[in-house]
Amino acid sequence: MKTLPLKRTGPNDMVKVDCADGEVSVYSRCAYCANCEGVIVGKRLIPMPQKQKAEKMRYGMAGDEDLLNAQMMFNTLIRDGSAIACKDDANKGFRDLYSV
């Protein structure tokens, strides 16, 4: 697993990381990538909330609202975090979280 440091740029606080696909937005790519394992906040790795809820949705145990709340939690973690934990050691790039 590799660690991708967050790059905060611009007045709108754009947050990007260097991925195998190039420099990508955390909010539009990592948030929906199956390779993302979580966000590093301080010294802790916080697991990706969307991945946990998506797994429960496959079995009918979570609803759309739960997934939306998980996305909001991910945005909060990005605000407080310093890096993304990515399991794409083969450098293949983005894999859609919801089609895996």
PDB file of C-alpha atoms in Angstrom:
ATOM      1  CA  MET A   1       0.000   0.000   0.000  1.00  0.00           C
ATOM      2  CA  LYS A   2       1.270   3.445  -0.843  1.00  0.00           C
ATOM      3  CA  THR A   3       0.664   6.840   0.700  1.00  0.00           C
ATOM      4  CA  LEU A   4      -0.309   9.739  -1.550  1.00  0.00           C
ATOM      5  CA  PRO A   5       0.163  13.144   0.121  1.00  0.00           C
ATOM      6  CA  LEU A   6      -2.669  15.633  -0.353  1.00  0.00           C
ATOM      7  CA  LYS A   7      -1.872  18.746  -2.393  1.00  0.00           C
ATOM      8  CA  ARG A   8      -4.064  21.696  -1.451  1.00  0.00           C
ATOM      9  CA  THR A   9      -4.230  24.339  -4.173  1.00  0.00           C
ATOM     10  CA  GLY A  10      -6.304  27.317  -5.232  1.00  0.00           C
ATOM     11  CA  PRO A  11      -8.714  29.606  -3.470  1.00  0.00           C
ATOM     12  CA  ASN A  12     -11.453  26.949  -3.461  1.00  0.00           C
ATOM     13  CA  ASP A  13      -9.173  24.556  -1.545  1.00  0.00           C
ATOM     14  CA  MET A  14      -8.861  22.071  -4.394  1.00  0.00           C
ATOM     15  CA  VAL A  15      -7.270  18.889  -3.082  1.00  0.00           C
ATOM     16  CA  LYS A  16      -5.319  16.684  -5.490  1.00  0.00           C
ATOM     17  CA  VAL A  17      -2.977  13.690  -5.370  1.00  0.00           C
ATOM     18  CA  ASP A  18      -0.473  12.199  -7.802  1.00  0.00           C
ATOM     19  CA  CYS A  19      -2.103   9.028  -9.112  1.00  0.00           C
ATOM     20  CA  ALA A  20      -1.058   6.623 -11.864  1.00  0.00           C
ATOM     21  CA  ASP A  21      -3.509   8.597 -14.047  1.00  0.00           C
ATOM     22  CA  GLY A  22      -1.656  11.850 -13.277  1.00  0.00           C
ATOM     23  CA  GLU A  23      -2.686  14.553 -10.838  1.00  0.00           C
ATOM     24  CA  VAL A  24      -6.349  13.928  -9.938  1.00  0.00           C
ATOM     25  CA  SER A  25      -8.935  15.488  -7.658  1.00  0.00           C
ATOM     26  CA  VAL A  26      -9.486  13.624  -4.414  1.00  0.00           C
ATOM     27  CA  TYR A  27     -13.153  14.601  -4.333  1.00  0.00           C
ATOM     28  CA  SER A  28     -14.020  13.339  -7.827  1.00  0.00           C
ATOM     29  CA  ARG A  29     -11.619  10.408  -8.301  1.00  0.00           C
ATOM     30  CA  CYS A  30     -10.331   8.964  -5.004  1.00  0.00           C
ATOM     31  CA  ALA A  31     -13.786   9.199  -3.431  1.00  0.00           C
ATOM     32  CA  TYR A  32     -15.057   6.738  -6.062  1.00  0.00           C
ATOM     33  CA  CYS A  33     -11.971   4.548  -6.482  1.00  0.00           C
ATOM     34  CA  ALA A  34     -11.783   0.947  -5.278  1.00  0.00           C
ATOM     35  CA  ASN A  35      -8.040   1.360  -4.661  1.00  0.00           C
ATOM     36  CA  CYS A  36      -8.576   3.996  -1.957  1.00  0.00           C
ATOM     37  CA  GLU A  37      -8.258   2.382   1.461  1.00  0.00           C
ATOM     38  CA  GLY A  38      -8.764   5.497   3.554  1.00  0.00           C
ATOM     39  CA  VAL A  39      -7.464   8.839   4.738  1.00  0.00           C
ATOM     40  CA  ILE A  40      -4.504   9.420   7.010  1.00  0.00           C
ATOM     41  CA  VAL A  41      -5.485  11.866   9.737  1.00  0.00           C
ATOM     42  CA  GLY A  42      -2.669  12.559  12.160  1.00  0.00           C
ATOM     43  CA  LYS A  43      -1.007   9.181  12.681  1.00  0.00           C
ATOM     44  CA  ARG A  44      -4.159   7.118  12.088  1.00  0.00           C
ATOM     45  CA  LEU A  45      -5.550   5.524   8.963  1.00  0.00           C
ATOM     46  CA  ILE A  46      -9.307   6.088   8.877  1.00  0.00           C
ATOM     47  CA  PRO A  47     -11.003   3.558   6.549  1.00  0.00           C
ATOM     48  CA  MET A  48     -12.934   4.908   3.561  1.00  0.00           C
ATOM     49  CA  PRO A  49     -16.575   5.260   4.709  1.00  0.00           C
ATOM     50  CA  GLN A  50     -18.066   4.874   1.210  1.00  0.00           C
ATOM     51  CA  LYS A  51     -16.445   1.472   0.751  1.00  0.00           C
ATOM     52  CA  GLN A  52     -18.017   0.194   3.962  1.00  0.00           C
ATOM     53  CA  LYS A  53     -21.487   1.471   3.010  1.00  0.00           C
ATOM     54  CA  ALA A  54     -21.230   0.247  -0.590  1.00  0.00           C
ATOM     55  CA  GLU A  55     -20.506  -3.248   0.704  1.00  0.00           C
ATOM     56  CA  LYS A  56     -23.600  -3.097   2.910  1.00  0.00           C
ATOM     57  CA  MET A  57     -25.710  -1.802  -0.007  1.00  0.00           C
ATOM     58  CA  ARG A  58     -24.859  -4.941  -1.993  1.00  0.00           C
ATOM     59  CA  TYR A  59     -26.607  -6.973   0.698  1.00  0.00           C
ATOM     60  CA  GLY A  60     -29.521  -4.556   1.139  1.00  0.00           C
ATOM     61  CA  MET A  61     -28.404  -3.415   4.599  1.00  0.00           C
ATOM     62  CA  ALA A  62     -27.811   0.279   3.770  1.00  0.00           C
ATOM     63  CA  GLY A  63     -29.685   2.891   1.789  1.00  0.00           C
ATOM     64  CA  ASP A  64     -28.848   5.805  -0.441  1.00  0.00           C
ATOM     65  CA  GLU A  65     -28.923   8.199   2.509  1.00  0.00           C
ATOM     66  CA  ASP A  66     -26.248   6.154   4.285  1.00  0.00           C
ATOM     67  CA  LEU A  67     -24.039   6.393   1.221  1.00  0.00           C
ATOM     68  CA  LEU A  68     -24.548  10.166   1.055  1.00  0.00           C
ATOM     69  CA  ASN A  69     -23.605  10.494   4.729  1.00  0.00           C
ATOM     70  CA  ALA A  70     -20.493   8.392   4.103  1.00  0.00           C
ATOM     71  CA  GLN A  71     -19.491  10.738   1.263  1.00  0.00           C
ATOM     72  CA  MET A  72     -19.915  13.750   3.558  1.00  0.00           C
ATOM     73  CA  MET A  73     -17.737  12.009   6.175  1.00  0.00           C
ATOM     74  CA  PHE A  74     -15.060  11.373   3.510  1.00  0.00           C
ATOM     75  CA  ASN A  75     -15.063  15.099   2.670  1.00  0.00           C
ATOM     76  CA  THR A  76     -14.565  15.905   6.345  1.00  0.00           C
ATOM     77  CA  LEU A  77     -11.695  13.431   6.589  1.00  0.00           C
ATOM     78  CA  ILE A  78     -10.030  15.025   3.546  1.00  0.00           C
ATOM     79  CA  ARG A  79     -10.346  18.440   5.187  1.00  0.00           C
ATOM     80  CA  ASP A  80      -8.542  17.178   8.292  1.00  0.00           C
ATOM     81  CA  GLY A  81      -6.231  14.634   6.651  1.00  0.00           C
ATOM     82  CA  SER A  82      -2.742  14.754   5.218  1.00  0.00           C
ATOM     83  CA  ALA A  83      -2.653  11.801   2.793  1.00  0.00           C
ATOM     84  CA  ILE A  84      -4.610   9.047   1.040  1.00  0.00           C
ATOM     85  CA  ALA A  85      -3.793   5.362   1.539  1.00  0.00           C
ATOM     86  CA  CYS A  86      -3.897   3.683  -1.868  1.00  0.00           C
ATOM     87  CA  LYS A  87      -3.539  -0.043  -2.568  1.00  0.00           C
ATOM     88  CA  ASP A  88      -2.693   0.473  -6.274  1.00  0.00           C
ATOM     89  CA  ASP A  89       0.883  -0.795  -6.033  1.00  0.00           C
ATOM     90  CA  ALA A  90       0.763  -1.944  -9.687  1.00  0.00           C
ATOM     91  CA  ASN A  91       0.064   1.662 -10.866  1.00  0.00           C
ATOM     92  CA  LYS A  92      -2.987   0.694 -12.913  1.00  0.00           C
ATOM     93  CA  GLY A  93      -4.924   3.807 -11.911  1.00  0.00           C
ATOM     94  CA  PHE A  94      -8.588   4.414 -11.203  1.00  0.00           C
ATOM     95  CA  ARG A  95     -10.970   1.484 -10.579  1.00  0.00           C
ATOM     96  CA  ASP A  96     -14.647   2.298 -10.103  1.00  0.00           C
ATOM     97  CA  LEU A  97     -15.772   1.514  -6.559  1.00  0.00           C
ATOM     98  CA  TYR A  98     -19.363   0.696  -7.540  1.00  0.00           C
ATOM     99  CA  SER A  99     -18.628  -1.664 -10.432  1.00  0.00           C
ATOM    100  CA  VAL A 100     -16.224  -3.957  -8.594  1.00  0.00           C
TER     101      VAL A 100
END
